[in-house]
XYZ file of C-alpha atoms in Angstrom:
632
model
C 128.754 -245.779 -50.336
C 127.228 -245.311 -53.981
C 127.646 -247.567 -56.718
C 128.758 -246.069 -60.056
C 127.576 -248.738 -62.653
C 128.767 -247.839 -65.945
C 128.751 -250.755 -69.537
C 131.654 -250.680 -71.863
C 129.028 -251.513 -74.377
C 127.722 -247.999 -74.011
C 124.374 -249.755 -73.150
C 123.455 -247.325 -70.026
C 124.670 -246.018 -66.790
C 123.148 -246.002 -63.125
C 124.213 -245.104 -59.600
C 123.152 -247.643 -56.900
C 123.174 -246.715 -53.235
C 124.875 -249.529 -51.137
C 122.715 -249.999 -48.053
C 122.420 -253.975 -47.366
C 125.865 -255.205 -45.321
C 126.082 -258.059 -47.746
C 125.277 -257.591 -51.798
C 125.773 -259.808 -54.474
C 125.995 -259.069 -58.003
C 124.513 -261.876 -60.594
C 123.428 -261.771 -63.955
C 120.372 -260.201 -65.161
C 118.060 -263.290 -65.770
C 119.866 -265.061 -62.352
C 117.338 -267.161 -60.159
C 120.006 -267.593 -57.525
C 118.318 -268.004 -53.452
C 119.877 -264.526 -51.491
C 120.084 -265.190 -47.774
C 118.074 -262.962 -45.809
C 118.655 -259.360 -45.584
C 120.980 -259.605 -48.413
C 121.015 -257.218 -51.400
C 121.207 -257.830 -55.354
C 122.526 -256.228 -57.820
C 121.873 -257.350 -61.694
C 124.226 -256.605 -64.049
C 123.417 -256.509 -67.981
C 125.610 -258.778 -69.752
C 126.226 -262.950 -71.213
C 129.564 -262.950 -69.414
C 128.263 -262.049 -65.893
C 127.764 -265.509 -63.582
C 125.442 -265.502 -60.296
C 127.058 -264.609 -58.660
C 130.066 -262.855 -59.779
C 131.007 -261.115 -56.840
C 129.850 -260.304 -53.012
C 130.563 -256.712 -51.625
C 130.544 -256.981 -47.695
C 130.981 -254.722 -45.299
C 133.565 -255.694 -42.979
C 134.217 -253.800 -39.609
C 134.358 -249.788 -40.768
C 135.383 -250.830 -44.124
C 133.877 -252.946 -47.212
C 135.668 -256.407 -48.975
C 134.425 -258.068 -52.286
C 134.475 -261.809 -52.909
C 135.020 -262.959 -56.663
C 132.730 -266.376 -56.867
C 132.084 -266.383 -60.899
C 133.638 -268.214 -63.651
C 134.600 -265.218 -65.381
C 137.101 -262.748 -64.222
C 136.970 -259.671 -61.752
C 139.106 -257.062 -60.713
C 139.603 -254.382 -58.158
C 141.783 -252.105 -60.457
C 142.886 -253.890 -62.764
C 144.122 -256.837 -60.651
C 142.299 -259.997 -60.962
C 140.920 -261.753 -58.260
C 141.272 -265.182 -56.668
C 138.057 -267.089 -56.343
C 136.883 -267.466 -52.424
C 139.481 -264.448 -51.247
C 138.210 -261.358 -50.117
C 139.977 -258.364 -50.695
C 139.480 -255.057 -49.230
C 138.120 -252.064 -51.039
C 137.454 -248.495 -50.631
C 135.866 -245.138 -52.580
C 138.046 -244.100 -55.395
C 138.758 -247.821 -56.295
C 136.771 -249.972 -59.652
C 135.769 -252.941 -59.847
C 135.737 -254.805 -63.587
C 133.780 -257.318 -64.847
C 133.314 -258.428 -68.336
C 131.675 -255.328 -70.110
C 130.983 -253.581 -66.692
C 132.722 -251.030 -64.297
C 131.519 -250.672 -61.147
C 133.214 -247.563 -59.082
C 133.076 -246.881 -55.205
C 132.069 -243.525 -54.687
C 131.675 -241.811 -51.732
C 129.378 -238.996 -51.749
C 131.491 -235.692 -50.593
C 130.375 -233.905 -47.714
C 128.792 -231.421 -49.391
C 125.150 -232.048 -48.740
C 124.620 -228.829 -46.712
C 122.625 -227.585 -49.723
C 120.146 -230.545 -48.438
C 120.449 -229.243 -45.106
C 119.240 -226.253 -45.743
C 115.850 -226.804 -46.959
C 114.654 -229.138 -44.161
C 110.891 -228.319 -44.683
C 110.748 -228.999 -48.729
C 108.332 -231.358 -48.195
C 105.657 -228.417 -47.757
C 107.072 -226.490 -50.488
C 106.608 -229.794 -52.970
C 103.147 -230.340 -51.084
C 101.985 -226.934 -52.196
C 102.856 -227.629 -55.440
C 101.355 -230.894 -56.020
C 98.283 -229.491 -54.875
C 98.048 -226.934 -57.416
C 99.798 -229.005 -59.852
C 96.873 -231.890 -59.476
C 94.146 -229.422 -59.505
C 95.373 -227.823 -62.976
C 95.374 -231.164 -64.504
C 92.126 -232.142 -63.217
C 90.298 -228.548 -64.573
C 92.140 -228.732 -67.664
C 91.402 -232.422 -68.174
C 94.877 -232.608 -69.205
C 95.365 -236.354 -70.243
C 93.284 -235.812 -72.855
C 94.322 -232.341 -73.500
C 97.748 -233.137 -73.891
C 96.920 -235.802 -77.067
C 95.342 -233.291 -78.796
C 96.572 -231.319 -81.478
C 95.610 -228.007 -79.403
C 97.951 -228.607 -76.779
C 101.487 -227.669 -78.555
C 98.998 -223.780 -79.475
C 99.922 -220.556 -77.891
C 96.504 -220.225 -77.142
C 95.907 -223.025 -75.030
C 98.817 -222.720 -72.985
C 97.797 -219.253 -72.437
C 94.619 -220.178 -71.632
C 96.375 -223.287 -69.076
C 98.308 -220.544 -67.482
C 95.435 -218.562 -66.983
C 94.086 -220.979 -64.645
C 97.633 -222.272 -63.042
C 98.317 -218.164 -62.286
C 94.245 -218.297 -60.581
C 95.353 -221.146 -58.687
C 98.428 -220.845 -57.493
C 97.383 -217.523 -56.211
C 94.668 -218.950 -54.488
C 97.146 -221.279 -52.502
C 99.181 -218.882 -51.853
C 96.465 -216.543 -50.230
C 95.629 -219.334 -48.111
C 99.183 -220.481 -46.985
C 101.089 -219.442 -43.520
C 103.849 -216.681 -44.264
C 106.801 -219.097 -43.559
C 105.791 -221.710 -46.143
C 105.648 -218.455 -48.898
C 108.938 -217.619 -47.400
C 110.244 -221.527 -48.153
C 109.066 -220.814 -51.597
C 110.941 -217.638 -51.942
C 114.160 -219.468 -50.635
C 113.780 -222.402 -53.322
C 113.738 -219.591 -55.949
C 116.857 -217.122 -54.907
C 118.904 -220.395 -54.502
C 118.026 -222.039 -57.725
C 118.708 -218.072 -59.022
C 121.997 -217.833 -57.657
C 122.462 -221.552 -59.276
C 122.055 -220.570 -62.538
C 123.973 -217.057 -62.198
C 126.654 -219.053 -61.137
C 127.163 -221.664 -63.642
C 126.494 -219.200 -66.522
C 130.351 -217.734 -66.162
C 131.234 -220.980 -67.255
C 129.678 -220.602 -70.488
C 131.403 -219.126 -73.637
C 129.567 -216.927 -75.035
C 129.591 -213.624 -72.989
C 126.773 -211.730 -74.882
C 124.576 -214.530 -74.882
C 125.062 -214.385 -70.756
C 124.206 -210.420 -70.846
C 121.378 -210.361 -73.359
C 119.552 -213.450 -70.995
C 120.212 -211.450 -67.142
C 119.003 -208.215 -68.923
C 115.391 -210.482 -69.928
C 115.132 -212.061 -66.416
C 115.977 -208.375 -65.044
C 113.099 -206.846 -66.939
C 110.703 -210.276 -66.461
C 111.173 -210.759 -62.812
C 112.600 -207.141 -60.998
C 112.108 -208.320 -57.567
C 113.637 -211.788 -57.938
C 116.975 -210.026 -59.654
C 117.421 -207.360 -56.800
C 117.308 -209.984 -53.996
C 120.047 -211.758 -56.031
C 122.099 -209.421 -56.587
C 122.385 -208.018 -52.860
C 122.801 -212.456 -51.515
C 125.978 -212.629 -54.679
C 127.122 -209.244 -52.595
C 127.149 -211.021 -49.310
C 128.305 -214.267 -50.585
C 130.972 -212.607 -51.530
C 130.334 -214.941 -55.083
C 132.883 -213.508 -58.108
C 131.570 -214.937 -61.105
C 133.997 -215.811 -62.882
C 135.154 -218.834 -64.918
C 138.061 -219.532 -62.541
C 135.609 -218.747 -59.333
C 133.031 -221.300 -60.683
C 133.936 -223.919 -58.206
C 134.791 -221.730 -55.110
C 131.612 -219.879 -55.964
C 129.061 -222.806 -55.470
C 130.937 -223.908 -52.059
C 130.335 -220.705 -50.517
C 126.290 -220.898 -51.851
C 126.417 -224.320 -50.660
C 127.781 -223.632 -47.199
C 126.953 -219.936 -46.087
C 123.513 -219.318 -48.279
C 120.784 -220.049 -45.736
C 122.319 -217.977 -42.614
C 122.887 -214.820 -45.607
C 119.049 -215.421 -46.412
C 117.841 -215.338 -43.115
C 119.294 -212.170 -42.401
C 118.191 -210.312 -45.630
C 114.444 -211.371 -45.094
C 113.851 -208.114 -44.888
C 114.961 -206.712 -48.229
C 111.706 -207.770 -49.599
C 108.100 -206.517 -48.621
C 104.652 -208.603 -49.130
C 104.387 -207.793 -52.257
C 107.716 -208.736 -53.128
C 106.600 -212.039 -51.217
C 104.017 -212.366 -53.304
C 105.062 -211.851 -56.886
C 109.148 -213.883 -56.223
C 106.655 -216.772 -54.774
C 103.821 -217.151 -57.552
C 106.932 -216.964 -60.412
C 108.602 -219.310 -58.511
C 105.500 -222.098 -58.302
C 104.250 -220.822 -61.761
C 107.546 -221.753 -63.123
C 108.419 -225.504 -61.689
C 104.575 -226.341 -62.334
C 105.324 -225.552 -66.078
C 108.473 -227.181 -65.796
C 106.850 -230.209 -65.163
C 103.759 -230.155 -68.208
C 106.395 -229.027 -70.839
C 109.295 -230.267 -69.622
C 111.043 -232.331 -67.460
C 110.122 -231.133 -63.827
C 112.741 -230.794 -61.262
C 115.614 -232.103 -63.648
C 114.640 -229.343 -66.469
C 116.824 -226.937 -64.182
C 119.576 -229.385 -63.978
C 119.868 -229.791 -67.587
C 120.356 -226.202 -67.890
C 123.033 -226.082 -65.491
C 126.613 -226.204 -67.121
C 128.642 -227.158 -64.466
C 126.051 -230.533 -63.900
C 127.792 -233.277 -65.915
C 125.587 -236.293 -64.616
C 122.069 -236.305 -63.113
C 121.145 -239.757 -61.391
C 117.416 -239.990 -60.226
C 117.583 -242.991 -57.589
C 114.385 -242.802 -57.004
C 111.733 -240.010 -57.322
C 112.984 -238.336 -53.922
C 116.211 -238.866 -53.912
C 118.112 -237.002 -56.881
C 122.178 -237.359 -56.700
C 123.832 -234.805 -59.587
C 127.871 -234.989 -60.712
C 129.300 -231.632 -60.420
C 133.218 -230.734 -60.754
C 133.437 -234.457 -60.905
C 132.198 -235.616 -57.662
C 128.733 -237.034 -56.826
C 126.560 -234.549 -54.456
C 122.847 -234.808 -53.147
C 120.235 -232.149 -55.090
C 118.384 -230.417 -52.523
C 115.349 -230.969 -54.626
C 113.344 -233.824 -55.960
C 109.614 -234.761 -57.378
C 106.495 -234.682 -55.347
C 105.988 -238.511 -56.033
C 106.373 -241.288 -58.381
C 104.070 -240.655 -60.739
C 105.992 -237.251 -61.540
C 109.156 -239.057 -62.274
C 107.506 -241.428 -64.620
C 105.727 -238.406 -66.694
C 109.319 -237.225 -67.280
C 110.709 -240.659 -68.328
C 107.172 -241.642 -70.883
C 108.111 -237.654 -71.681
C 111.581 -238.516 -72.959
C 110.610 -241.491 -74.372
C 108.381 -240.160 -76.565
C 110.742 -237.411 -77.821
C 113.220 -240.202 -78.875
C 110.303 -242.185 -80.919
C 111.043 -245.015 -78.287
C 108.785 -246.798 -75.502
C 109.208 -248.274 -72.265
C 106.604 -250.177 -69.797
C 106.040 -253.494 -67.659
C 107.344 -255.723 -70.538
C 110.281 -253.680 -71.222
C 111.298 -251.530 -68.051
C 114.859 -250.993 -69.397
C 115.533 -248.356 -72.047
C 118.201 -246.439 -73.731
C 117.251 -242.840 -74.955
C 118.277 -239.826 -76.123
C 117.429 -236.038 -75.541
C 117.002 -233.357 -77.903
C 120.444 -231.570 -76.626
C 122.216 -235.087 -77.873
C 122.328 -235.868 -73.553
C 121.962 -239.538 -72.812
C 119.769 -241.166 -70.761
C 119.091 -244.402 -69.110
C 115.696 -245.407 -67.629
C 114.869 -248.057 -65.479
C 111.106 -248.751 -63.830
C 109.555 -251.362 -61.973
C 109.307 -254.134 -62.167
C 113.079 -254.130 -63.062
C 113.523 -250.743 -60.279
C 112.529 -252.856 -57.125
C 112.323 -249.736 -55.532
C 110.959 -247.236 -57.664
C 111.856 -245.475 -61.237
C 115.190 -244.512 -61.743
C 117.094 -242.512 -64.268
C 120.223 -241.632 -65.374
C 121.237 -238.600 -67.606
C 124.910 -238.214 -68.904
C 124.642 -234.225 -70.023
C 125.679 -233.248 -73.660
C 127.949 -230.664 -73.149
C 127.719 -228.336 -75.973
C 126.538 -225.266 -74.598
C 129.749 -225.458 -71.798
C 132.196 -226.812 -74.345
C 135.633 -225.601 -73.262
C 138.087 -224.826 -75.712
C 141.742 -226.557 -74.601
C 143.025 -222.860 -72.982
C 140.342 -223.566 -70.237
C 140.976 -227.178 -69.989
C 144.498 -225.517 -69.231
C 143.139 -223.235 -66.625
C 141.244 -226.227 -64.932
C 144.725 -227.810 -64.838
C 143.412 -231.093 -67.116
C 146.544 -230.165 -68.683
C 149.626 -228.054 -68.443
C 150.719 -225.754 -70.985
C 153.354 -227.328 -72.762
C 151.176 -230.617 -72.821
C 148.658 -228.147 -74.949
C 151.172 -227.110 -76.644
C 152.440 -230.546 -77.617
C 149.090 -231.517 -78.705
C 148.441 -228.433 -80.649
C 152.071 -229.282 -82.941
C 150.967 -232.929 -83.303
C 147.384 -231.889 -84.614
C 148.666 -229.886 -87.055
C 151.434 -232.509 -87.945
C 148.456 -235.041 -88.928
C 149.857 -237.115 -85.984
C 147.063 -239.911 -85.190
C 145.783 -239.598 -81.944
C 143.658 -242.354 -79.493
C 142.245 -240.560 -76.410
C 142.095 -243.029 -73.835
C 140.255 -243.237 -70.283
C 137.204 -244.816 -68.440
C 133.793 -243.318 -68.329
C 132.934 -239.840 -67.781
C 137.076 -239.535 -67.714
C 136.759 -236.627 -70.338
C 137.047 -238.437 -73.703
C 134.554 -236.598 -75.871
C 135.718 -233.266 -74.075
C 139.292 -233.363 -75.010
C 138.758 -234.808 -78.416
C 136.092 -231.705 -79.111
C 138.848 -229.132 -77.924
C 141.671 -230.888 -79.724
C 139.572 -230.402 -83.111
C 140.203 -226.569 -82.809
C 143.816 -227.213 -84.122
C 143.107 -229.005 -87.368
C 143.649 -226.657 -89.709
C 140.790 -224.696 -91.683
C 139.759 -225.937 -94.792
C 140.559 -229.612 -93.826
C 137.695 -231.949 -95.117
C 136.701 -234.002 -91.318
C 134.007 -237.205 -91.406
C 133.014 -237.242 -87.722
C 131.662 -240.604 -87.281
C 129.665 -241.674 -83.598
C 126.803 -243.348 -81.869
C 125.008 -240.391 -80.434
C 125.592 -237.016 -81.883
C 128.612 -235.344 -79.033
C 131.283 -234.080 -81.433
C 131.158 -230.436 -81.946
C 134.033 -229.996 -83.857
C 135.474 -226.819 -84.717
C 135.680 -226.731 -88.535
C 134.051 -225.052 -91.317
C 134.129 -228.085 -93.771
C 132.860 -231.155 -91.270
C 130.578 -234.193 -92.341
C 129.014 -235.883 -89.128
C 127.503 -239.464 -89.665
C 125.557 -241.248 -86.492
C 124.772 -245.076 -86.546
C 121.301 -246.604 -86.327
C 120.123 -249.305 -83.961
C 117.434 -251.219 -84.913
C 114.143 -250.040 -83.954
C 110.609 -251.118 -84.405
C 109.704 -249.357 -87.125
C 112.821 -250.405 -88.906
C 114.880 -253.836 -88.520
C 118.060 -252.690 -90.622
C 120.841 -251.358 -88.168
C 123.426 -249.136 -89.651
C 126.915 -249.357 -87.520
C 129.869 -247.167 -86.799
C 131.731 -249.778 -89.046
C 129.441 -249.507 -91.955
C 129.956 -245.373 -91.329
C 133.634 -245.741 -91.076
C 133.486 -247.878 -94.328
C 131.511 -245.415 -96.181
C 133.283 -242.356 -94.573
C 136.733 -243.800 -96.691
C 134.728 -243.357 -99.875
C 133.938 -239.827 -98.784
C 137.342 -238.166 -99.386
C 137.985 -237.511 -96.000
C 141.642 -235.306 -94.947
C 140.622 -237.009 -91.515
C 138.299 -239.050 -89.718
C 137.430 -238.755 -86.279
C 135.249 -241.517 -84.680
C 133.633 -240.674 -81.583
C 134.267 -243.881 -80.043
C 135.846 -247.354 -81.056
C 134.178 -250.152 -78.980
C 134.457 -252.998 -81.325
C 134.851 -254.351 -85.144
C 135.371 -250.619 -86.170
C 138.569 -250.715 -84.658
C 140.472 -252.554 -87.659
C 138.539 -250.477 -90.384
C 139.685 -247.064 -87.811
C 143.397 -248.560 -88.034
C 143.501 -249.331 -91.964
C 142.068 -245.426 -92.408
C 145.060 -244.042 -90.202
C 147.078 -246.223 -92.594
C 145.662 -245.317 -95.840
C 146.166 -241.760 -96.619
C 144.122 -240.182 -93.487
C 147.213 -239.088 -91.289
C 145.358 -236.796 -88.134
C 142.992 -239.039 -87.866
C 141.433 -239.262 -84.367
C 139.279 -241.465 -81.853
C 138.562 -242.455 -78.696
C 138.429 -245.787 -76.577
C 137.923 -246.888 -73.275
C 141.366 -248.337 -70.792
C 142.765 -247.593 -68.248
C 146.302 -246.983 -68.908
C 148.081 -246.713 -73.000
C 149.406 -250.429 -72.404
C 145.823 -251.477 -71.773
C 144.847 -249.091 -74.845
C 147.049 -251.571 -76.700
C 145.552 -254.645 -75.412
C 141.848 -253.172 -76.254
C 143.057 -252.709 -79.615
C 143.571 -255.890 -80.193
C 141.015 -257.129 -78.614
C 138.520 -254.962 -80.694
C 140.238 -256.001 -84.157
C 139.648 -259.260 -83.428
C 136.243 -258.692 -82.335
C 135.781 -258.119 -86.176
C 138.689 -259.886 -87.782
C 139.113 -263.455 -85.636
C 141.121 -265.033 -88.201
C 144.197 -262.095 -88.384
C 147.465 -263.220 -86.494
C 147.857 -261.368 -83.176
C 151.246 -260.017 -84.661
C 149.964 -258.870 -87.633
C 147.279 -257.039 -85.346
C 149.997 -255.591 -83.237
C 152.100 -254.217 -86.164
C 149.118 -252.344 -87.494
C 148.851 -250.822 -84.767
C 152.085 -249.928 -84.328
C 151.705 -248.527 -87.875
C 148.908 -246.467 -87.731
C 148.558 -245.284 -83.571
C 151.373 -242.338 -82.773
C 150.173 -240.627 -80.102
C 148.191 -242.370 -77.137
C 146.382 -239.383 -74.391
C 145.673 -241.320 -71.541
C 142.810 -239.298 -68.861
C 141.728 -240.187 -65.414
C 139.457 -239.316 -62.777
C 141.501 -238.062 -59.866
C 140.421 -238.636 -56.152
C 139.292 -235.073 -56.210
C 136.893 -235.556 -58.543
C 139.008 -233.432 -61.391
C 139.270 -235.122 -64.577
C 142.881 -234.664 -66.256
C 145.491 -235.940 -68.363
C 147.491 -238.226 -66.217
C 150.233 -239.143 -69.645
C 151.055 -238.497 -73.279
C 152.724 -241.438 -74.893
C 154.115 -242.003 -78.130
C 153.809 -245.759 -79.733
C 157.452 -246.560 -80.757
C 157.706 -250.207 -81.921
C 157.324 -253.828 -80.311
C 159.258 -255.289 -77.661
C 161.139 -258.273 -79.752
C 161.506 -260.370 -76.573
C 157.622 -260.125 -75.418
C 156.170 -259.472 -78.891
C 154.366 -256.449 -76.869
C 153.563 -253.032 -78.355
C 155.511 -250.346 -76.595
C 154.727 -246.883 -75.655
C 156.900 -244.326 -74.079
C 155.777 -241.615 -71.840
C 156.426 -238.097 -73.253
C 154.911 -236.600 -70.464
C 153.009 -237.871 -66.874
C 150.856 -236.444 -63.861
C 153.882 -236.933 -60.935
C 154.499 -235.737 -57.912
C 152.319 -233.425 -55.297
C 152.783 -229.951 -54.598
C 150.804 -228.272 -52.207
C 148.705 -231.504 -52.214
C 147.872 -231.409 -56.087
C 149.104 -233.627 -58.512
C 151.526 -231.809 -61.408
C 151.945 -232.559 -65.059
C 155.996 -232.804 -66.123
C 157.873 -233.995 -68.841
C 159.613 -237.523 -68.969
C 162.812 -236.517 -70.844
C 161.500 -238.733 -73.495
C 161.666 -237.003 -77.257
C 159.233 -238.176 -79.615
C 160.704 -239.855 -83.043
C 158.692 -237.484 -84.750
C 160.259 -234.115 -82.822
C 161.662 -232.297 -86.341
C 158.084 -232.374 -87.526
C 156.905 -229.969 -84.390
C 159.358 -227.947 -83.739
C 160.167 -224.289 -85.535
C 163.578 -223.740 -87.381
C 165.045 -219.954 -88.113
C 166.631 -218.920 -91.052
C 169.828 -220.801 -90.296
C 168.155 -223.843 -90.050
C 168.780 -223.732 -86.398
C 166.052 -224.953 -83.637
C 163.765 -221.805 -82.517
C 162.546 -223.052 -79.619
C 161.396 -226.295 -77.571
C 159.609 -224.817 -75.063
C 157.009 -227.013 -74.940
C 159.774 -229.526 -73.703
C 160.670 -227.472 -70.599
């Protein structure tokens, strides 16, 4: 069982392997006396007691045990203090600013299983990897202003290219072979999750430079996609990686002979030349990872154990570092890039990549067991537009449809789920309706909006840092986006104060505006509402809270993660009024993820028309209804 820690605050994310039979969870600073052979978990936050909880395993299955003075819940049901209540994978567990999910790693590890003897492959290239730095002297090379010249890198590879041919001269046939099956898998990889990417000619123009830059690698390739069977496709994406997954090793072992010793020779030294690079420039094993589309998450447990999120469900990566000290080059590496530091005295950080990806770092003494990272992928490059979202059944077509009418109605729009449910991603694709010419303020914490308009202003808040102890907010940049003549704002995500300033903008002239928040369900989308105005406005009546929402909030998207690991939306609701006899806000489905057919959920419609239906729908000449298709 794996632990999917994940803040509200936006603060970080980690994965945590269970292994102890007993764990508590306790607050970060807790002194509390484990018994022996128990585990600990420490969870950020002022509201978490020690302990809050105890996860046991019990017979072939697992219970948790709420002990703290705060609430917890096993989705969304709160707990009763001393009772333990049975839990499983797929199920959450909430406690104040924190959701833990129970994930069970899918049985898909047979990519691990198929390079049993990687630790000689990483052992031949530590040992050229240590040698380079020691005859380059490359600590202090690399704090030199010669380091970032073509020359010297030239002159570096001159002597990695020396070396690593030198290795490989010395090294018995089936370890070069292990090489060359690292580097037709990772090939295949990346061949494989570039037909998810838009942009077609960029796809051509980079397989015609590997073609030319590595011949022998690209005919091997080409004759494994051939007896994979692999279509390479968008659609075949998924279906595409279980067959490399599953059938890869036996189809390499029986096309060993494709390639002669020289072909050996040169697939090999690219190979090592490559991942040695990867790791002085770079970040190492992970740099190929980040270049994958279809990877969403990549969660570094420790330096030999790397787990990666792809089509939404966690999976073991075949490869890792060589050792610790790799691991924490790459994290010092991406600290530096974001201007930020992390050591002894502060082992937990919060940083951000040049792509806009986020990361969370954690190292001893903090990482009882080692370094560990977490990177939540930007996903520019493999942005979908809604049509694929469609074909990945996230949504049904007259749910796009729907969406695309309200867009362009300046209906305003909250897109609600929990963490990695697919926020960002839908509100990115939803942009591509607003139409042209539209002035857009695009407000957020760490740059993820792409949005897909030609007159777009994007503002990002500042924490405070070292070199600076003023701290610009996403309320300050909603407050200044107003004065901006905005058609519509769009905030990347409301997790607090913002949330009233959000509401009065919806309110004040900005119809179509757009955000996103975290809940699991649109009632609990109204609750966080309120709970976030008040966060910045204690003093307002809750009624007066709930009837600005009621005013400004039309349209609530609610997304989940499904048990399969697909992320889709699972209801469309439209806010309609408050309940006179509960004083509650209250939304009506207009249309739901029901039913199974053929073991899938489907999306339908509830029956429900919106208030607003005349402003979506086409009339003819006679002022008759064209069509309500998107109703059917």
């Amino acid at each position: 069982m794996l632990l999917k820690i994940s803040y509200e605050d936006g603060s970080g994310r980690e994965v945590i392997p269970l292994s102890a039979n007993e764990t508590y969870f306790v607050g970060e600073s807790s002194t509390l006396t484990l018994p022996a052979g128990a585990g600990v978990v420490r969870l950020r936050g002022s509201h978490v007691s020690s302990p809050q909880f105890v996860l046991r395993k019990s017979g072939q299955g697992w219970s948790v045990q709420h002990h703290g003075r705060n609430p917890t819940r096993v989705d969304d049901q709160p707990l009763r203090a001393g009772t333990p209540v049975a839990v499983s994978a797929g199920m959450s567990i909430w406690v104040p600013n924190v959701t833990i999910e129970l994930v069970e790693p899918v049985a898909a590890p047979e990519a691990v299983t198929q390079f049993p003897d990687q630790e000689r492959v990483l052992a031949l290239q530590m040992e050229i990897h240590e040698r380079l730095l020691k005859d380059t002297q490359y600590d202090r090379l690399v704090k030199s202003s010669d380091f970032g010249r073509e020359e010297t890198r030239g002159r570096i590879r001159e002597r990695l290219d020396m070396f690593i041919k030198e290795a490989l001269d010395s090294a018995p046939q089936d370890l070069v072979i292990l090489v060359i099956k690292n580097a037709v898998y990772r090939w295949l990889a990346k061949r494989i999750a570039r037909t998810g990417r838009r942009d077609a000619s960029s796809n051509a123009a980079s397989l015609a430079r590997e073609e030319q830059d590595n011949r022998r690698l690209f005919d091997v390739g080409k004759a494994l996609i051939s007896a994979l069977q692999l279509k390479l496709n968008f659609e075949s994406t998924r279906a595409d990686f279980a067959q490399l997954d599953t059938r890869f090793s036996a189809a390499f072992q029986a096309r060993q002979a494709l390639f002669n010793a020289g072909d050996r020779y040169e697939i090999a030294h690219m190979h090592l030349r490559s991942n040695i690079e990867e790791l002085m420039y770079r970040w190492g094993t992970i740099s190929e990872l980040m270049d994958l589309d279809v990877i969403s998450e990549i969660m570094v447990t420790r330096y030999d154990e790397i787990y990666v999120e792809k089509f939404g469900l966690l999976e073991r990566y075949p490869f890792a570092f060589a050792n610790e000290r790799q691991l924490m080059k790459v994290i010092e590496r991406i600290a530096v890039d974001s201007n930020r530091s992390i050591n002894e005295s502060e082992a937990m950080a919060d940083f951000r990549m040049p792509d806009g990806s986020r990361v969370n770092a954690v190292i001893p003494p903090l990482a009882v067991k080692g370094a560990c990272l977490t990177i939540r992928k930007f996903g520019g490059k493999s942005r979908l537009d809604i049509s694929k979202l469609v074909t990945a059944g996230a949504l049904s077509e007259p749910m796009r449809a729907f969406l695309e009418a309200a867009v362009r109605a300046r209906k305003n729009i909250v897109v609600s789920g929990g963490t990695g449910s697919g926020k960002t991603t839908l509100l990115n694709s939803l942009s591509q309706f607003i139409p042209v010419g539209e002035r857009v303020v695009a407000v957020e914490d760490t740059s993820e909006l792409q949005l897909d308009g030609i007159h777009v202003v994007y503002l990002q808040s500042r924490p405070k840092t070292a070199e600076s102890e003023t701290s610009v907010t996403i309320r300050d940049l909603v407050r200044n986006a107003l004065r901006m003549r905005p058609d519509r704002i769009i905030v990347g995500e409301c997790r607090g104060a913002e949330a009233i300033d959000m509401l009065q903008a919806m309110n004040t002239g900005h119809a179509g505006s757009m955000t996103t928040a975290h809940a699991n369900t649109p009632q609990d989308m109204m609750t966080r509402l309120e709970v976030m105005v008040l966060q910045g406005q204690s003093s307002l009546p809750v009624m007066a809270i709930r009837q600005q929402i009621v005013a400004a909030v039309e349209l609530v998207v609610q997304l989940n993660r499904l048990e399969s690991g697909r992320r889709a939306v699972t209801e469309i609701s439209e806010v309609i009024g408050i309940d006179p006899d509960t004083g509650l806000v209250i939304v009506e489905p207009i249309f739901h993820l029901v039913g199974r057919a053929g073991g899938q959920a489907v999306h339908a419609f509830t029956g429900y028309l919106p208030s607003f239906v005349a402003e979506l729908v086409e009339f003819n000449d006679d002022g008759e209804i064209e069509k309500l298709d998107m109703f059917v």
